[in-house]
Short mmCIF file of C-alpha atoms in Angstrom, two decimals:
data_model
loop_
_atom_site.label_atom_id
_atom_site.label_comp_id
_atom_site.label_asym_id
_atom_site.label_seq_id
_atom_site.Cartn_x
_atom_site.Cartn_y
_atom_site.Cartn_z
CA UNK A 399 -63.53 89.32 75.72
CA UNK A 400 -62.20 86.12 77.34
CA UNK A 401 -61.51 84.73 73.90
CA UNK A 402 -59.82 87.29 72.63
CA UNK A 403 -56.67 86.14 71.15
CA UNK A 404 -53.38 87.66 71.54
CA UNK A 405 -49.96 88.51 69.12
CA UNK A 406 -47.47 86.03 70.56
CA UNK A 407 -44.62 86.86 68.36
CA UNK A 408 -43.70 90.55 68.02
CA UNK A 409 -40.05 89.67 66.51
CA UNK A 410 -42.06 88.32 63.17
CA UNK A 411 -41.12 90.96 60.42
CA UNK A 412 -42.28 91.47 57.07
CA UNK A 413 -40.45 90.14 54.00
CA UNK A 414 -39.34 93.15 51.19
CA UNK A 415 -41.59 94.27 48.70
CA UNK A 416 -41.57 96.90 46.44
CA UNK A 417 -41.88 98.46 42.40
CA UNK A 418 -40.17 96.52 38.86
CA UNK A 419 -37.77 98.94 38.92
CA UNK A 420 -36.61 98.93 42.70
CA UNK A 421 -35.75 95.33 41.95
CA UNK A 422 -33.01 96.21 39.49
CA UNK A 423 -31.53 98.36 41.46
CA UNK A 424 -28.26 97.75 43.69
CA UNK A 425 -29.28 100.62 46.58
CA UNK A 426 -26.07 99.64 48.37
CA UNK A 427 -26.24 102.70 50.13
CA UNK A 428 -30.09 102.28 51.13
CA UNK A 429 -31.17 100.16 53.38
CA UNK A 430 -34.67 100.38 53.21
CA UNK A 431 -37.34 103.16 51.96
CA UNK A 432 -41.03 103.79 53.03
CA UNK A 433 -43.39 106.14 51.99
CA UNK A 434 -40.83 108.78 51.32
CA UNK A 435 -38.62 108.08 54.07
CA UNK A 436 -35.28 106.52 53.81
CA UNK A 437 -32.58 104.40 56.20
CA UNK A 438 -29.07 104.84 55.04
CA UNK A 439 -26.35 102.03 55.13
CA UNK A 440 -24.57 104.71 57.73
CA UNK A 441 -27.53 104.86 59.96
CA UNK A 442 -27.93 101.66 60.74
CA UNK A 443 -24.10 101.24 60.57
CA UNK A 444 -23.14 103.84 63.15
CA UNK A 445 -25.91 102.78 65.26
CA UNK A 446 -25.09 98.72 65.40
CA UNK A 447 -21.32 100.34 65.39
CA UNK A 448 -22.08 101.66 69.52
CA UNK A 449 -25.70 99.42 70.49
CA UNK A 450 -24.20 96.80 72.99
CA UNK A 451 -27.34 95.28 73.23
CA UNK A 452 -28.14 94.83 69.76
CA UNK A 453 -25.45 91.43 68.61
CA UNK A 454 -23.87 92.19 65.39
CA UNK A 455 -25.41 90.06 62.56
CA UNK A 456 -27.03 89.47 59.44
CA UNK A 457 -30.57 88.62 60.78
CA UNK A 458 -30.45 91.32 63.62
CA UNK A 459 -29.58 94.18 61.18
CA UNK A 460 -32.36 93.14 58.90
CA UNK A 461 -34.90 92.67 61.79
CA UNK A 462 -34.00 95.74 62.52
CA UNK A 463 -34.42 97.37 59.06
CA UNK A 464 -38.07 95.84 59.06
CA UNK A 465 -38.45 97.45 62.23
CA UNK A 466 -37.51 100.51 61.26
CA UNK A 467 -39.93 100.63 58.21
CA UNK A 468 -42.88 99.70 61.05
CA UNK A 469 -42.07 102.82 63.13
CA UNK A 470 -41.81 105.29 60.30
CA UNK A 471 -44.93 104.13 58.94
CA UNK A 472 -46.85 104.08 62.36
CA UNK A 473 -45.72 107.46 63.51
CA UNK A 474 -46.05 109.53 59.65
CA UNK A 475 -49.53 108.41 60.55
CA UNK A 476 -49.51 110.09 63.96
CA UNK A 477 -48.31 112.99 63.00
CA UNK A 478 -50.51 113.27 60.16
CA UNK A 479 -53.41 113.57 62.38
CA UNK A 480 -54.60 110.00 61.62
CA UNK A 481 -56.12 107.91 64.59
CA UNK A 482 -55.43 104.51 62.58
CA UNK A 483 -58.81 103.50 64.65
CA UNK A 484 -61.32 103.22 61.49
CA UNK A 485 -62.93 99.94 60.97
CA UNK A 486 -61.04 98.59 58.44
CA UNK A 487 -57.64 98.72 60.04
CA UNK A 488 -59.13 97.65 64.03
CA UNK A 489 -60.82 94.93 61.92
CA UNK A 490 -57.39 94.30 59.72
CA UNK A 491 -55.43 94.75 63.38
CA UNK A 492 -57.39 92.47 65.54
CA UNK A 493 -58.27 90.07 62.60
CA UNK A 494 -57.47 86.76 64.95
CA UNK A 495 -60.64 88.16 67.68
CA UNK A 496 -62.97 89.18 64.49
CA UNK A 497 -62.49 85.58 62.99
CA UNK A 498 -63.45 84.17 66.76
CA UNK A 499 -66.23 86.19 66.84
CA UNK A 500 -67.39 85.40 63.86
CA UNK A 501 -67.11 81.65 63.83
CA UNK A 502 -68.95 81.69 67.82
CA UNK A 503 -71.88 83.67 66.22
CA UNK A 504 -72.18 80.83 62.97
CA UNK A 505 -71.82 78.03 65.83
CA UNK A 506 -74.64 79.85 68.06
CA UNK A 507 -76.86 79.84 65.15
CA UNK A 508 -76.38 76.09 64.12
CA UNK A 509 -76.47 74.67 67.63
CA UNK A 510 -79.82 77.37 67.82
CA UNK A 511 -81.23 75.62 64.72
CA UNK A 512 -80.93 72.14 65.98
CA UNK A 513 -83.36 72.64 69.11
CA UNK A 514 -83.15 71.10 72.07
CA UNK A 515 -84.06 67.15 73.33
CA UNK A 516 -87.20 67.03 74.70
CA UNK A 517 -88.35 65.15 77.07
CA UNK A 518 -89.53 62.01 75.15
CA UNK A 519 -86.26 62.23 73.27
CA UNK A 520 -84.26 62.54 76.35
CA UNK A 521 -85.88 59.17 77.85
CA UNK A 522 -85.00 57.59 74.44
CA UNK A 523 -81.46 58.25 74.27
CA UNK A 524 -81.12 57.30 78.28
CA UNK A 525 -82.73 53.65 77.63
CA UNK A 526 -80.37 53.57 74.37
CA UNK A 527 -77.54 53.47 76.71
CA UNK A 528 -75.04 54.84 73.99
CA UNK A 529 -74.21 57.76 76.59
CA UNK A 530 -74.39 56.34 80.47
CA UNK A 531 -74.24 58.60 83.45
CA UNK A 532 -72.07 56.50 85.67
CA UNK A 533 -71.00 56.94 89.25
CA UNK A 534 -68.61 54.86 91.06
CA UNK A 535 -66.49 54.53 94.62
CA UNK A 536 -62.66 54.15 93.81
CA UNK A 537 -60.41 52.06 96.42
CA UNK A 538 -56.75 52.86 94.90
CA UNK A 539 -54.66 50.12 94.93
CA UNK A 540 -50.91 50.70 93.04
CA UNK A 541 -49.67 47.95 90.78
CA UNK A 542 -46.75 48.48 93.62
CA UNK A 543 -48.55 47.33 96.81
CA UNK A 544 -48.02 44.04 98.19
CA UNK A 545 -50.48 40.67 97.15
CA UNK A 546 -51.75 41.07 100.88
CA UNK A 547 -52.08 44.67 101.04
CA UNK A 548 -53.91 44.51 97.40
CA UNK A 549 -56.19 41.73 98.49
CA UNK A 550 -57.45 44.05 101.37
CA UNK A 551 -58.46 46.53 99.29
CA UNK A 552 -60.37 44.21 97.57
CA UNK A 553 -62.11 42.89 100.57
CA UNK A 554 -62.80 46.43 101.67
CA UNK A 555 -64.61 47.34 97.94
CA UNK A 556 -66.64 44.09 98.84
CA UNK A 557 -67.49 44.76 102.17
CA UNK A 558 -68.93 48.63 100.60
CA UNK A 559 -70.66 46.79 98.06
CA UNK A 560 -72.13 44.44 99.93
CA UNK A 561 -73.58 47.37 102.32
CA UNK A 562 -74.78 49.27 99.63
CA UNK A 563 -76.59 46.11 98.21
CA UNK A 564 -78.56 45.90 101.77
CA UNK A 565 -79.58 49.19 100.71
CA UNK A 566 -77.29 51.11 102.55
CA UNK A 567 -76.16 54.79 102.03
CA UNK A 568 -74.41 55.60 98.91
CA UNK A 569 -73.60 58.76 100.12
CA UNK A 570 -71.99 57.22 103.27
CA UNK A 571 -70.08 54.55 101.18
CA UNK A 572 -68.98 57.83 98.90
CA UNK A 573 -67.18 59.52 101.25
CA UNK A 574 -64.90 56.73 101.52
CA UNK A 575 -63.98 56.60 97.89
CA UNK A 576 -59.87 57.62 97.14
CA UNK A 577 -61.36 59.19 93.74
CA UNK A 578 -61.60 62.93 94.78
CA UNK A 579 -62.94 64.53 91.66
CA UNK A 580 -65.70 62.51 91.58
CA UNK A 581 -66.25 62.05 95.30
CA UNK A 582 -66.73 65.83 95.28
CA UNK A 583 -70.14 65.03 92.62
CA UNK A 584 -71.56 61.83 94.45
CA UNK A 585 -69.42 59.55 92.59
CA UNK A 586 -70.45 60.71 88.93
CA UNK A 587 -67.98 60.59 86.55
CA UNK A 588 -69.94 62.03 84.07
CA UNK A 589 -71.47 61.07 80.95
CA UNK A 590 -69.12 58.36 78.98
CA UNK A 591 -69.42 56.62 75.82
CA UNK A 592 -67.41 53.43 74.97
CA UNK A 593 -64.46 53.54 74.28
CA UNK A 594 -63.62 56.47 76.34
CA UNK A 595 -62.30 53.86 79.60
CA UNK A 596 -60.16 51.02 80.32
CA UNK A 597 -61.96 47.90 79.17
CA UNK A 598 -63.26 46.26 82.46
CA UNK A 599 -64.85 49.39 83.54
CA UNK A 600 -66.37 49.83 80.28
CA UNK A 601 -67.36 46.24 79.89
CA UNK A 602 -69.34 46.75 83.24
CA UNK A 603 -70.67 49.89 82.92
CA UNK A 604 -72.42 49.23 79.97
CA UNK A 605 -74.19 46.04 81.40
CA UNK A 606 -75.71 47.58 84.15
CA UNK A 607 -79.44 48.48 84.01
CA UNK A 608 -80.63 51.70 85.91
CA UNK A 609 -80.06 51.67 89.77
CA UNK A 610 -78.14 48.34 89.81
CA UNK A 611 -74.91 47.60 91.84
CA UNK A 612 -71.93 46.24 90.15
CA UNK A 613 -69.90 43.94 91.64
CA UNK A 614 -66.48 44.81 92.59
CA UNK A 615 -64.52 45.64 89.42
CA UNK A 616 -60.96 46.26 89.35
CA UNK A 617 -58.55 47.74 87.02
CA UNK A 618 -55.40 49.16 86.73
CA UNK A 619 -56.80 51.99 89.03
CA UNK A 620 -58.02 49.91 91.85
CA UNK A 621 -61.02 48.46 92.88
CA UNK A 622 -64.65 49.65 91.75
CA UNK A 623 -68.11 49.81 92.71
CA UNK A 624 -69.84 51.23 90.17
CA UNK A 625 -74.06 52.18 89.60
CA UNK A 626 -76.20 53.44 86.84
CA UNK A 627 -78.32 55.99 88.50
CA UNK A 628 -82.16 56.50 87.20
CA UNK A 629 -82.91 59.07 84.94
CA UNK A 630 -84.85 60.80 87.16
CA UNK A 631 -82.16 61.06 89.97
CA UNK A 632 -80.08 62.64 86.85
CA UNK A 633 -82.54 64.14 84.14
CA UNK A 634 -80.90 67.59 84.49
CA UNK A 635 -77.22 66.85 84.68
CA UNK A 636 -77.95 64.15 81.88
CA UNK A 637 -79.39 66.31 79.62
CA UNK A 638 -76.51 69.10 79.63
CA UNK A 639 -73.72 66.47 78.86
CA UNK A 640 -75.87 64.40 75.98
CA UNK A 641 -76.08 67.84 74.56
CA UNK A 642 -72.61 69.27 74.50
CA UNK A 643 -72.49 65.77 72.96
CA UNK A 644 -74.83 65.95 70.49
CA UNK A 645 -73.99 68.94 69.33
CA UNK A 646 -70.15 68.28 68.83
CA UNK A 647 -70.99 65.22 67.09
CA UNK A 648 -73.20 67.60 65.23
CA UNK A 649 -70.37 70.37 64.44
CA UNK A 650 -68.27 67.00 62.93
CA UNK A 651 -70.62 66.04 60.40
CA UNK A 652 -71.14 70.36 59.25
CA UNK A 653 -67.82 70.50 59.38
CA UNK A 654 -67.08 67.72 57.27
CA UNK A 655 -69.90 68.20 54.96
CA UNK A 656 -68.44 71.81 54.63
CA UNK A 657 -65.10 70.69 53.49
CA UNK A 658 -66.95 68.33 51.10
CA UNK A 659 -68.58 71.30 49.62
CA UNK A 660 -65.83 73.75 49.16
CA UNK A 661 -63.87 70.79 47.69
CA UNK A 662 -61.04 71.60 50.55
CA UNK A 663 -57.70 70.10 49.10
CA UNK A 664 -54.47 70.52 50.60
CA UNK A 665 -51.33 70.71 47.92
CA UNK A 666 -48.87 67.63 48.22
CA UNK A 667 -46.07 70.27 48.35
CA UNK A 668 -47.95 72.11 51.34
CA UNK A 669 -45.06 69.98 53.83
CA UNK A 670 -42.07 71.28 52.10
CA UNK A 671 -43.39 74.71 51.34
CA UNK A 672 -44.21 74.88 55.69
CA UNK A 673 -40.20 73.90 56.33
CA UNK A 674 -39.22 76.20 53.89
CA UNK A 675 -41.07 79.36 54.83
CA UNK A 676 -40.22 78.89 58.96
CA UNK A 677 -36.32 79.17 57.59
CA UNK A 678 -37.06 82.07 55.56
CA UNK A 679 -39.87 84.25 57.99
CA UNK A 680 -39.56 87.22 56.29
CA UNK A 681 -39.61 86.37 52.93
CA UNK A 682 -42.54 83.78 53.43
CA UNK A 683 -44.57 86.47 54.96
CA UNK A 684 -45.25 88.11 51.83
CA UNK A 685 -45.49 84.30 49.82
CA UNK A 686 -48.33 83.74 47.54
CA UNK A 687 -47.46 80.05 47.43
CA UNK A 688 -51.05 77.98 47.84
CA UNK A 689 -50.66 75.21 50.93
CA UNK A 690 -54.25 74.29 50.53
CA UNK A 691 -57.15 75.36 48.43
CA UNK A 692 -61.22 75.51 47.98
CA UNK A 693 -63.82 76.59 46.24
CA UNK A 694 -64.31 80.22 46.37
CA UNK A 695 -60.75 80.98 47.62
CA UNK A 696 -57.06 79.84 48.81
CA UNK A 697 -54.73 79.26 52.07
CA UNK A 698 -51.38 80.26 51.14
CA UNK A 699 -47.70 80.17 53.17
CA UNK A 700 -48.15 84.35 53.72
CA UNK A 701 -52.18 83.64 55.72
CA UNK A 702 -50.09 80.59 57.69
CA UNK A 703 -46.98 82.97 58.57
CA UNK A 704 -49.58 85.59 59.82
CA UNK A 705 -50.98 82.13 62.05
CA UNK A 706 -47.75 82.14 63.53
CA UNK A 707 -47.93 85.42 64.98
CA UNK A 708 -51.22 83.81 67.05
CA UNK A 709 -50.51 80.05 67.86
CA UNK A 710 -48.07 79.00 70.23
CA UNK A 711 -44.68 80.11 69.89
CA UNK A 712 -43.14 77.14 70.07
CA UNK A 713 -45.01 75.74 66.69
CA UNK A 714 -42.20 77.76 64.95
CA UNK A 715 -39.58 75.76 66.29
CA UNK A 716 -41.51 72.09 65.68
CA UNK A 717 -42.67 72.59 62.48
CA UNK A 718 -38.88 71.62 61.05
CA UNK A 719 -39.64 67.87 62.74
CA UNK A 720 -42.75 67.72 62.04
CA UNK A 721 -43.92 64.97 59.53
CA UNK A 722 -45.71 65.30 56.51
CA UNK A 723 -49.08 64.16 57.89
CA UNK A 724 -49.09 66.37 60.63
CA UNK A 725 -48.37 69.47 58.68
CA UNK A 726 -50.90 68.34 56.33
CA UNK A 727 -53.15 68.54 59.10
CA UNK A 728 -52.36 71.66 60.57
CA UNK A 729 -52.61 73.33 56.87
CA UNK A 730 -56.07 71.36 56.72
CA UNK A 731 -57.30 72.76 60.30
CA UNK A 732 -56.12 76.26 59.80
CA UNK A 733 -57.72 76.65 55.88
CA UNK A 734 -61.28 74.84 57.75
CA UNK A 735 -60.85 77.96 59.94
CA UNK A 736 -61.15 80.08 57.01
CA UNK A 737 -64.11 78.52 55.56
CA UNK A 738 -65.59 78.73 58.84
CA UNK A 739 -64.80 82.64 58.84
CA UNK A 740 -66.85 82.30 55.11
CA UNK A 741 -69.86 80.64 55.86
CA UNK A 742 -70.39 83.10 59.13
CA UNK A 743 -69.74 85.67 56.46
CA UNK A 744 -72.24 84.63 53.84
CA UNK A 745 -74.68 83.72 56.41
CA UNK A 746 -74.89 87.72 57.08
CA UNK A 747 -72.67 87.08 60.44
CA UNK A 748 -70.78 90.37 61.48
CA UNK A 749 -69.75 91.94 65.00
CA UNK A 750 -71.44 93.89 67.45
CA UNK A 751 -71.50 97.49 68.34
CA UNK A 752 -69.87 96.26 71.77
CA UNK A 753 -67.48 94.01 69.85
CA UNK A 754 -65.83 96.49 67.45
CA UNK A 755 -66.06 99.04 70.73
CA UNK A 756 -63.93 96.93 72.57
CA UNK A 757 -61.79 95.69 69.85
CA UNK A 758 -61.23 99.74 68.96
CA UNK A 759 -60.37 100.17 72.34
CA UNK A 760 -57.92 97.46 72.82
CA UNK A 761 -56.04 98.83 69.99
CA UNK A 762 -56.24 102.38 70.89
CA UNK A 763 -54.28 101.58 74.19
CA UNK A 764 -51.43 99.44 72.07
CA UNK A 765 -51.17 102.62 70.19
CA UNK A 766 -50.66 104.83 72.91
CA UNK A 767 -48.12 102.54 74.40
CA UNK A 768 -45.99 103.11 70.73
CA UNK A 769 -47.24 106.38 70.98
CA UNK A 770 -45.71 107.23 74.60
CA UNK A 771 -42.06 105.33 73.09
CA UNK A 772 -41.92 106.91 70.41
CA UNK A 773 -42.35 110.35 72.44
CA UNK A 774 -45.76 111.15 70.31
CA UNK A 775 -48.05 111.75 72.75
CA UNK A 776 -48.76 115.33 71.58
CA UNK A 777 -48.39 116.39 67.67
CA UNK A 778 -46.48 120.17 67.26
CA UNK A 779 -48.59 122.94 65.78
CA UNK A 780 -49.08 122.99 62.07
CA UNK A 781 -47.00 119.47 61.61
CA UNK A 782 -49.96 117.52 60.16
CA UNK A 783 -50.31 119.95 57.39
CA UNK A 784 -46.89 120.31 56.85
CA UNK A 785 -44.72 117.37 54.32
CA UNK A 786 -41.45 118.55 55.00
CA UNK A 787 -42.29 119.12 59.03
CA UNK A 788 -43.50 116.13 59.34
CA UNK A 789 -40.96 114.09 57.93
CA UNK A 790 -38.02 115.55 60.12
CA UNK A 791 -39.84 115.08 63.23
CA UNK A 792 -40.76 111.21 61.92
CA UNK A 793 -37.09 111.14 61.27
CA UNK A 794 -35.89 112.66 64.48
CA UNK A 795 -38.13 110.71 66.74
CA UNK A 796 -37.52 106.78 65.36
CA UNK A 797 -33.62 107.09 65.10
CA UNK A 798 -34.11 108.71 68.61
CA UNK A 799 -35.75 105.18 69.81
CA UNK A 800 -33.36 102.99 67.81
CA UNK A 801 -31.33 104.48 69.55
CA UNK A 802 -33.01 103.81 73.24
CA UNK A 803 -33.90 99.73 72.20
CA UNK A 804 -30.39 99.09 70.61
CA UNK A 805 -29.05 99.95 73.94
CA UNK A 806 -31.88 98.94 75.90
CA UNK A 807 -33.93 95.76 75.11
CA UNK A 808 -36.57 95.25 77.09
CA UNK A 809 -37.87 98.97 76.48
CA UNK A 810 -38.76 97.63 73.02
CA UNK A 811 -42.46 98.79 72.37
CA UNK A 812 -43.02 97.11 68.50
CA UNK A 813 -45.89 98.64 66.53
CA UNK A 814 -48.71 96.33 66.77
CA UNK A 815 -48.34 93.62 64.15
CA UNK A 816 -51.06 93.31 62.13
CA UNK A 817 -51.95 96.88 62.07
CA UNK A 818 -47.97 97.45 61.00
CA UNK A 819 -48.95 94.62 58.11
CA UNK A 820 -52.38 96.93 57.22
CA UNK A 821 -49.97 100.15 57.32
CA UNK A 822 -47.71 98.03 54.91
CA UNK A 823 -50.56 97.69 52.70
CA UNK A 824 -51.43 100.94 52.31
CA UNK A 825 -47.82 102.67 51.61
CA UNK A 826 -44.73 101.75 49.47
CA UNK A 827 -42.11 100.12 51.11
CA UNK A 828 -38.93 98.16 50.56
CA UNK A 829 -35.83 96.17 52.60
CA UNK A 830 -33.24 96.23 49.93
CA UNK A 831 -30.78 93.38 50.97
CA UNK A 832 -27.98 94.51 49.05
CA UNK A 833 -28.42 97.56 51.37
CA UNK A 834 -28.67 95.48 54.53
CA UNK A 835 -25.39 93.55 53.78
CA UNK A 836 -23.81 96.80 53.29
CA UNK A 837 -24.80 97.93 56.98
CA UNK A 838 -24.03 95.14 58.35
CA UNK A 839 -20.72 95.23 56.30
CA UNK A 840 -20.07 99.01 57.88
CA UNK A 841 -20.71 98.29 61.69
CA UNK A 842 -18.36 95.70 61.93
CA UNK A 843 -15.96 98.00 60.53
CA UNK A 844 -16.59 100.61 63.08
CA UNK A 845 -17.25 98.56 66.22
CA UNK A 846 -13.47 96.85 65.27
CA UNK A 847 -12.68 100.18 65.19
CA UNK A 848 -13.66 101.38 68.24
CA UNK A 849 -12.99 98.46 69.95
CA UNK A 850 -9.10 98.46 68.65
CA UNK A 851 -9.25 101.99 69.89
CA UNK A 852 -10.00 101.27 73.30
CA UNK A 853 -8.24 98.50 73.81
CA UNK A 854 -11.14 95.99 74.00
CA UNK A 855 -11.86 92.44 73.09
CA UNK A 856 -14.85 91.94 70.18
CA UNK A 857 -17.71 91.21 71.93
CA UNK A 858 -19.16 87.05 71.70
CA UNK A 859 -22.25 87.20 69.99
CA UNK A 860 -24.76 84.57 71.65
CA UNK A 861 -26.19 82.63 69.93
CA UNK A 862 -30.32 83.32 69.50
CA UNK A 863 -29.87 86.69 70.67
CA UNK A 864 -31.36 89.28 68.81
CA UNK A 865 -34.59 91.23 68.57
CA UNK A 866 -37.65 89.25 69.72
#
């Protein structure tokens, strides 16, 4: 699908989580556990003590830990026989594409509702002259050109209009206009409203009556001669752009009704709680803290952090200089996207056959590529069935990659993220930070080591670097 929206951010990790009684506990020797599976404070250690390419801090090592609890989850699946391609988690992996597709089939079916302009209607809203088809012949002349130079232009707009007001050819007097976008469509600049142009052109444009020659009009631009074609040299060209028109005005007032509805609201804090959860990504991701909220349900800091992961990359890095009315906007615009998502819901909107085909198969290949990294193409004999089996191979075969990316970057293959965040859902899991300290605490002991040992200088740590 050409809509189809893509992960941008595959260095976004998932905050800790886990049971009353893990968060009592010091597990300075655990670094983090997942369904059964456990990374030591010496793991991690002894592999940040020898990766080159991984730099030696805080953030990286819990990145990393976050990482780790992705890959163990992912491939105990694998080897448990599980495809991971049932409809909940393609829907839960590729939620940003089901929300498109799901918001185009509720606009379809309003813009399908409101008809079409017939005929009569057409010829009212042309004599209306709210929306005017305008075309016009453009003779640049920069603000930097001399008086003489500029007053030649001028004379050689007049001497075009005054041919064209014999009757001459339009088309002839076209193909000397210096405005090539519209030269290329007979002059037409399309369908404009007021407001929508520098206020001379405007002014004239909407005083001419169909077929008439303006005078010579200039503007910061140049020079122009501008006409109002008849509707019937235009009906069909017309008609498409006082639709798309129509209908956006059209999509304002649902949308705004809708918000009136569901009571939309976004929280005074919502500003503050934004700046605060970009400093802190992987605790926010988990936050139940409401940014906005509506009747029938709630926008929280955890739904915007999972945003993140799909809008431009460098929102992450604005957001901190943002002001308050902006933000406020953003939450407002992302939370009517959920309502949206609703309504297309309620009004019995769902995907395709084709659809959930294609979004199945788009994750299928992602999961081959972790697949193939991971060295899982092919599952052993009797592993599925077997607990203990399974868990040394999981073991074996994700310290085996650490072990490739921490020396080897750009071979990083991350676990698709929101299919790692459905796989999070449905297991235990937990990033003990006590536990993280500690590894972080033991590799700088042994890299000083080894590097005292060999004679070597500590290594600079850039800043920024990391895993992305």
């Amino acid at each position: 699908m050409g809509r189809l929206l893509k992960a941008v951010s595959a260095g976004i990790f998932v905050a800790a989580c886990g049971g009353v009684r893990d968060a009592f506990t010091p597990h300075v020797e655990t670094v983090a556990r997942a369904a059964g599976y456990e990374l030591t404070v010496e793991q991690l250690g002894q592999l940040f003590s020898t990766a080159r390419s991984l730099p030696l801090r805080p953030d990286v090592v819990e990145r990393s830990a976050h990482l780790w609890v992705d890959y163990v989850l992912f491939a105990d699946r694998v080897l448990a026989g599980d495809s991971m391609l049932d409809s909940v988690r393609v829907v839960a992996a590729r939620w940003p594409d089901v929300q498109s597709a799901l918001i185009e089939r509720l606009h379809a079916n309003l813009v399908a509702a409101r008809g079409v302009l017939d005929s009569a209607q057409l010829d009212s809203v042309y004599r209306a002259g709210e929306y005017r088809l305008i075309r016009h012949i453009l003779l640049r002349a920069d603000p930097s050109l001399s008086p003489a130079a500029r007053e030649g232009k001028r004379r050689q707009a007049e001497a075009l209009r005054a041919r064209l007001a014999a009757g001459g050819s339009w088309a002839q007097a076209n193909a000397l206009s210096e405005d090539s976008l519209a030269r290329a469509r007979g002059g037409e600049i399309g369908v404009i409203a007021r407001g929508e142009t520098v206020e001379p052109f405007e002014n004239v444009a909407f005083a001419l009556e169909p077929g008439e020659i303006s005078q010579v009009t200039e503007t910061p631009y140049g020079f122009h001669v501008l006409t109002r074609p008849p509707l019937e040299e235009v009906r069909s060209s017309y008609r498409a752009a006082v639709e798309r028109r129509l209908s956006a005005r059209a999509d304002s007032v649902y949308l705004a009704q809708l918000v009136e509805r569901r009571k939309l609201a976004v929280r005074s804090s919502a500003p503050s709680a934004l700046r605060e959860a970009v400093r802190e990504p992987l605790l926010s991701r988990e936050s139940k803290t409401v940014l906005a909220e509506y009747a029938g349900g709630k926008f929280t800091v955890g739904d915007f952090m999972r945003w993140l992961d799909v809008l431009p990359p460098q929102l992450e890095d604005q957001i901190g200089g943002a002001s308050d009315q902006q933000l406020v906007s953003l939450v407002r615009s992302l939370a009517q996207n959920e309502l949206l998502v609703s309504e297309a819901e309620a009004a019995g909107a769902s995907l395709t056959d084709g659809e959930m085909a294609e979004l199945k198969a788009g994750l299928a290949a992602e999961i081959a590529q972790v697949r193939s990294a991971l060295k899982l193409d092919t599952i052993p004999e009797g592993v599925s069935g077997d607990r203990e089996a399974r868990k040394r191979l999981v073991e074996e075969k994700v310290m085996q990659y650490f072990d490739v990316f921490a020396n080897d970057l750009p071979q990083l293959v991350p676990v698709p993220r929101f299919l790692a965040d459905r796989l999070r859902e449905e297991q235990k899991w937990r990033v003990f930070p006590a536990g993280v300290r500690r590894a972080y605490e033991r590799a700088t002991q042994l890299r000083a080591s080894l590097d005292s040992a060999a004679g070597r200088t500590p290594a600079i740590v850039p800043p920024g670097a990391g895993i992305r």
